[in-house]
Amino acid sequence: MTTRCGTIVIIGKPNVGKSTLLNRIVGSKVSITSNKPQTTRHPVRGIRTDGDVQFIFVDTPGFQERHGGSLNRALNRSVSRSLDGVDIALLVIIAGTIAPEDIRAFEEIPDTIDRIIVANKSDRIHGPSEMLPFLQRANTQFGGLPIVPISAQGGRNVDELLAVIAKRLPEQAFMYEADDVTDRDERFLAAEAIREKLFRTLGDEIPYASVVAIESFQMEGTMRRIHAVIYVDRESHKGIIVGAGGGKLKKMASDARRDLEKLFSGKVHLEVWVKARHGWAENPNDLRRFGFEE
Ligand SMILES: Nc1nc2c(ncn2[C@@H]2O[C@H](COP(=O)(O)OP(=O)(O)OP(=O)(O)O)[C@@H](O)[C@H]2O)c(=O)[nH]1
Ligand SMILES: [Mg+2]
């Protein structure tokens, strides 16, 4: 049997729905999502195998322009590095608009890579009278590359996108087992599940100044016992996360635990502490320790 297999990187400005698309495609929540930009900080692979075709998608952090700190530079470097050796790049934009940031993200993709423009959130478009002129503009802007309107959230047209991709994948052996969904280990997924709750629960400032570390992860029979620490940049942030009577932290931990039990199909015992670690986002040693590539 001839098989097709290839790597498809998902890039685009923050908050366009890259991670939602990845999760939709693999049918499991391997990448965290929120309505705040900069949710994804580490590239995550999502794998999907349909018969004789294996898709290896790489979700990346949104391409950053606003702030020039060490963390953002590390994020942008990881986007650029994710483009190395891939077969296809998907540029995700929001249907109906072509922003200057979209064009700059597009310019990051070498033109030696097969490119597809994905116009997400098409559920927000009001019919063909809005869609057709947009498609025409996108066609001119992106030099006639394929443009596929989808809704990652609702799933509209995602199968059509997969069909467009499948045709372009090289003929080669699978790189993962047919039932693999991600390359990331359970420690990573656990830390991310907690970080997602910070993004979804707290105001703007805190999530960006925090990072989650897994201190221990043990199997006890079929139960996973996980101990995590949320590091924040400032002592005063600790109280904001913990909340009155510890209520906020308790809720975030129990939401994260529920997600993880679903993802791991097994019982999880999760304990989460909050500690201050001043200046971690500007400290190269801390950035390395928390898994940001140099
Ligand atoms: N209406 C609508 N909203 C969507 C769709 N796809 C994603 N969203 C929402 O858009 C927001 C951002 O989604 P993410 O998947 O986290 O976006 P991202 O591009 O991965 O963001 P970063 O990792 O921060 O760069 C979330 O609130 C999603 O629920 C869609 O098809 N339609
Ligand atoms: Mg993301």
XYZ file of C-alpha atoms and ligand atoms in Angstrom:
327
model
C 0.000 0.000 0.000
C 1.339 3.466 -0.839
C 1.004 5.809 2.078
C 1.152 9.568 2.228
C 2.557 11.420 5.205
C 3.758 14.946 5.826
C 4.136 17.849 8.198
C 1.819 20.840 8.040
C 2.671 23.897 10.135
C -0.147 26.183 11.280
C 0.888 29.820 11.524
C -0.792 33.185 11.860
C -1.186 36.185 14.105
C -2.411 35.609 17.682
C -6.006 34.577 18.384
C -7.082 33.580 14.859
C -7.997 30.022 15.961
C -4.870 27.977 15.145
C -5.110 25.771 18.235
C -8.877 25.363 17.892
C -8.241 24.093 14.359
C -5.593 21.627 15.539
C -7.901 20.219 18.226
C -10.776 19.972 15.777
C -8.605 18.037 13.312
C -7.210 15.520 15.807
C -10.485 15.243 17.739
C -8.823 15.730 21.111
C -7.739 18.767 23.116
C -3.976 18.611 22.678
C -3.476 22.388 22.411
C -4.956 24.962 24.771
C -7.214 27.771 23.542
C -8.635 31.003 24.916
C -9.968 34.329 23.730
C -6.712 36.026 24.776
C -3.819 36.370 22.342
C -0.565 34.528 23.102
C -2.283 31.455 24.535
C 0.003 28.999 22.743
C 3.626 29.291 23.829
C 5.166 26.033 22.647
C 4.791 24.252 19.302
C 2.525 21.207 19.685
C 2.117 18.427 17.161
C -1.307 16.967 16.474
C -1.419 13.762 14.478
C -4.314 12.400 12.461
C -4.288 9.202 10.437
C -7.052 8.476 7.905
C -6.523 5.155 6.121
C -3.361 5.541 4.071
C -2.803 9.242 4.872
C -1.071 10.598 7.973
C -1.221 14.330 8.732
C 1.288 15.730 11.205
C 0.121 19.237 12.139
C 2.296 21.642 14.118
C 0.496 24.344 16.107
C 2.675 27.384 16.782
C 2.483 30.487 18.985
C 0.832 33.478 17.299
C 3.404 35.616 15.519
C 4.118 38.490 17.919
C 4.672 42.088 16.989
C 3.535 44.164 19.898
C 6.142 43.641 22.593
C 9.828 43.009 22.172
C 10.609 41.200 25.474
C 12.674 38.024 25.806
C 9.587 35.825 26.003
C 8.155 37.221 22.763
C 11.469 36.897 20.981
C 11.613 33.263 22.105
C 8.055 32.718 20.810
C 8.836 34.220 17.399
C 12.025 32.179 17.094
C 10.048 29.046 17.789
C 7.575 29.966 15.004
C 10.439 30.487 12.529
C 12.057 27.220 13.568
C 8.772 25.335 13.157
C 8.919 26.177 9.449
C 12.099 24.151 8.931
C 11.599 21.059 6.822
C 7.795 21.115 6.705
C 5.821 20.120 3.625
C 2.951 22.581 3.864
C 2.273 25.827 5.736
C -1.261 26.904 6.580
C -1.587 30.647 7.086
C -4.659 31.138 9.255
C -6.420 34.494 8.923
C -9.863 35.676 9.965
C -12.417 35.429 7.150
C -13.437 38.875 5.929
C -10.252 40.736 6.816
C -6.641 40.798 5.698
C -4.626 42.561 8.389
C -1.073 43.900 8.011
C -0.013 41.320 10.657
C -1.407 38.554 8.420
C 0.769 39.741 5.582
C 3.851 39.940 7.782
C 3.210 36.417 9.114
C 2.811 35.272 5.500
C 6.150 36.838 4.624
C 7.798 34.671 7.287
C 6.959 31.569 5.226
C 9.621 30.768 2.637
C 8.007 30.475 -0.810
C 9.676 27.091 -1.262
C 6.999 25.674 1.091
C 3.591 24.740 -0.306
C 1.187 27.326 1.151
C -2.554 27.295 1.801
C -4.543 30.234 3.163
C -7.157 29.229 5.734
C -9.885 31.806 6.358
C -11.194 30.845 9.811
C -14.233 32.045 11.769
C -16.262 32.025 8.547
C -19.315 31.526 10.790
C -19.071 35.275 11.424
C -19.425 36.164 7.748
C -22.820 37.334 6.568
C -23.331 35.315 3.414
C -21.781 35.406 -0.065
C -22.117 39.188 -0.395
C -19.383 39.469 2.231
C -17.484 36.268 1.431
C -17.027 36.681 -2.324
C -15.360 40.123 -2.319
C -13.115 38.918 0.533
C -12.077 35.824 -1.430
C -11.320 38.024 -4.417
C -9.126 40.337 -2.333
C -7.368 37.385 -0.708
C -6.769 35.832 -4.100
C -5.014 38.984 -5.307
C -3.141 39.501 -2.042
C -1.832 35.945 -1.820
C -0.942 35.480 -5.468
C -3.574 32.883 -6.355
C -2.718 30.391 -3.592
C -5.594 28.141 -2.490
C -7.905 29.834 0.023
C -10.148 27.625 2.148
C -12.838 29.257 4.330
C -13.581 27.187 7.438
C -14.989 27.370 10.929
C -12.604 25.592 13.283
C -15.075 26.004 16.113
C -18.127 24.592 14.370
C -16.167 22.277 12.069
C -17.526 23.706 8.821
C -15.402 22.820 5.771
C -12.609 21.278 7.845
C -12.929 17.965 5.938
C -12.592 19.890 2.677
C -9.424 21.501 4.023
C -8.046 18.047 4.893
C -8.813 16.884 1.345
C -6.909 19.849 -0.121
C -3.949 19.040 2.151
C -3.991 15.257 1.588
C -3.498 15.655 -2.166
C -0.317 17.620 -1.531
C 1.370 15.316 0.967
C 4.382 13.351 -0.235
C 4.257 9.593 -0.677
C 6.207 8.181 2.229
C 5.888 5.922 5.269
C 4.018 7.054 8.404
C 6.158 8.699 11.079
C 3.805 7.985 14.003
C 1.561 5.130 15.067
C -1.895 5.344 13.509
C -3.527 6.003 16.924
C -1.087 8.687 18.138
C -2.666 12.125 18.565
C 0.285 14.194 19.797
C 4.051 14.118 20.317
C 3.808 15.865 23.688
C 3.969 13.905 26.936
C 1.445 13.924 29.748
C 3.529 16.297 31.916
C 3.398 18.934 29.176
C -0.333 18.426 28.622
C -0.959 18.724 32.377
C 0.973 22.000 32.685
C -0.842 23.393 29.666
C -4.292 22.429 30.966
C -3.579 24.501 34.091
C -2.253 27.412 32.048
C -5.423 27.369 29.972
C -7.494 27.937 33.100
C -5.333 30.959 34.005
C -6.013 32.387 30.560
C -9.703 31.681 30.747
C -10.301 32.795 34.333
C -8.089 35.797 35.018
C -7.874 39.377 33.758
C -5.370 40.382 31.118
C -2.181 40.948 33.067
C -1.736 37.769 35.114
C -1.670 34.957 32.542
C 1.167 36.563 30.604
C 3.266 36.913 33.726
C 2.799 33.308 34.815
C 4.159 29.918 33.925
C 3.274 26.419 35.118
C 5.833 23.811 36.182
C 5.079 20.180 36.998
C 7.005 19.288 40.150
C 5.995 15.645 40.211
C 3.890 13.278 38.129
C 3.302 9.764 39.405
C 1.172 6.829 38.409
C -0.568 5.084 41.295
C -2.257 2.128 39.664
C -4.407 3.793 36.998
C -4.529 7.143 38.807
C -2.193 10.023 37.979
C -0.999 12.075 40.953
C 0.228 15.469 39.750
C 1.817 18.302 41.717
C 2.115 21.605 39.856
C 3.384 25.088 40.687
C 2.196 28.296 39.048
C 5.045 30.818 39.072
C 4.047 34.450 38.879
C 6.219 37.468 38.335
C 5.206 39.348 41.475
C 4.247 38.559 45.073
C 1.066 40.646 44.625
C -0.112 38.386 41.787
C -0.294 35.388 44.051
C -3.420 36.562 45.836
C -5.154 37.363 42.556
C -4.723 33.774 41.405
C -5.603 32.183 44.720
C -8.727 34.347 45.186
C -10.794 34.887 48.318
C -10.594 31.806 50.519
C -8.604 30.024 47.814
C -11.776 29.753 45.727
C -10.355 30.825 42.376
C -7.376 28.487 42.491
C -9.576 25.621 43.626
C -11.930 26.169 40.680
C -9.101 26.413 38.142
C -7.477 23.252 39.501
C -10.707 21.297 39.400
C -11.486 22.491 35.823
C -7.985 21.446 34.739
C -8.349 18.099 36.477
C -11.602 17.429 34.649
C -9.984 18.168 31.248
C -7.038 15.917 32.074
C -9.215 13.018 33.176
C -10.925 13.212 29.799
C -7.655 13.504 27.894
C -5.930 10.667 29.783
C -9.094 8.547 30.194
C -8.284 7.941 33.855
C -8.506 9.424 37.321
C -6.298 12.419 38.175
C -5.346 13.850 41.556
C -4.094 17.394 40.997
C -2.490 19.687 43.549
C -1.570 23.229 42.500
C 0.541 25.771 44.408
C 1.340 29.389 43.545
C 4.802 30.910 44.018
C 6.428 34.203 43.041
C 9.513 34.208 40.866
C 10.425 37.746 39.982
C 11.530 38.474 36.415
C 11.312 34.907 35.076
C 10.111 36.087 31.642
C 13.331 38.077 31.145
C 15.669 35.497 32.650
C 17.335 33.159 30.116
C 17.874 30.408 32.718
C 14.238 30.484 33.798
C 13.025 30.561 30.196
C 15.073 27.442 29.498
C 13.894 25.748 32.647
C 10.263 26.403 31.748
C 10.720 24.789 28.341
C 11.228 27.785 26.044
C 13.749 26.988 23.371
C 16.727 29.283 22.982
N -16.502 32.403 15.979
C -15.452 31.594 15.944
N -14.522 31.646 16.925
C -13.457 30.823 16.849
C -13.283 29.909 15.768
N -12.124 29.254 15.959
C -11.590 29.727 17.110
N -12.403 30.657 17.661
C -12.193 31.394 18.933
O -11.074 32.252 18.782
C -10.355 32.372 20.035
C -8.893 32.049 19.814
O -8.743 30.663 19.515
P -7.328 29.926 19.657
O -7.492 28.618 18.984
O -6.861 29.956 21.061
O -6.430 30.903 18.759
P -4.861 30.810 18.431
O -4.686 31.309 17.042
O -4.364 29.455 18.728
O -4.294 31.880 19.456
P -2.769 32.024 20.042
O -2.306 30.677 20.494
O -2.946 32.972 21.177
O -1.958 32.596 18.920
C -11.035 31.399 21.000
O -11.910 32.165 21.812
C -11.796 30.466 20.080
O -12.940 29.897 20.683
C -14.294 29.868 14.748
O -14.253 29.114 13.771
N -15.342 30.738 14.890
Mg -2.914 28.837 20.015
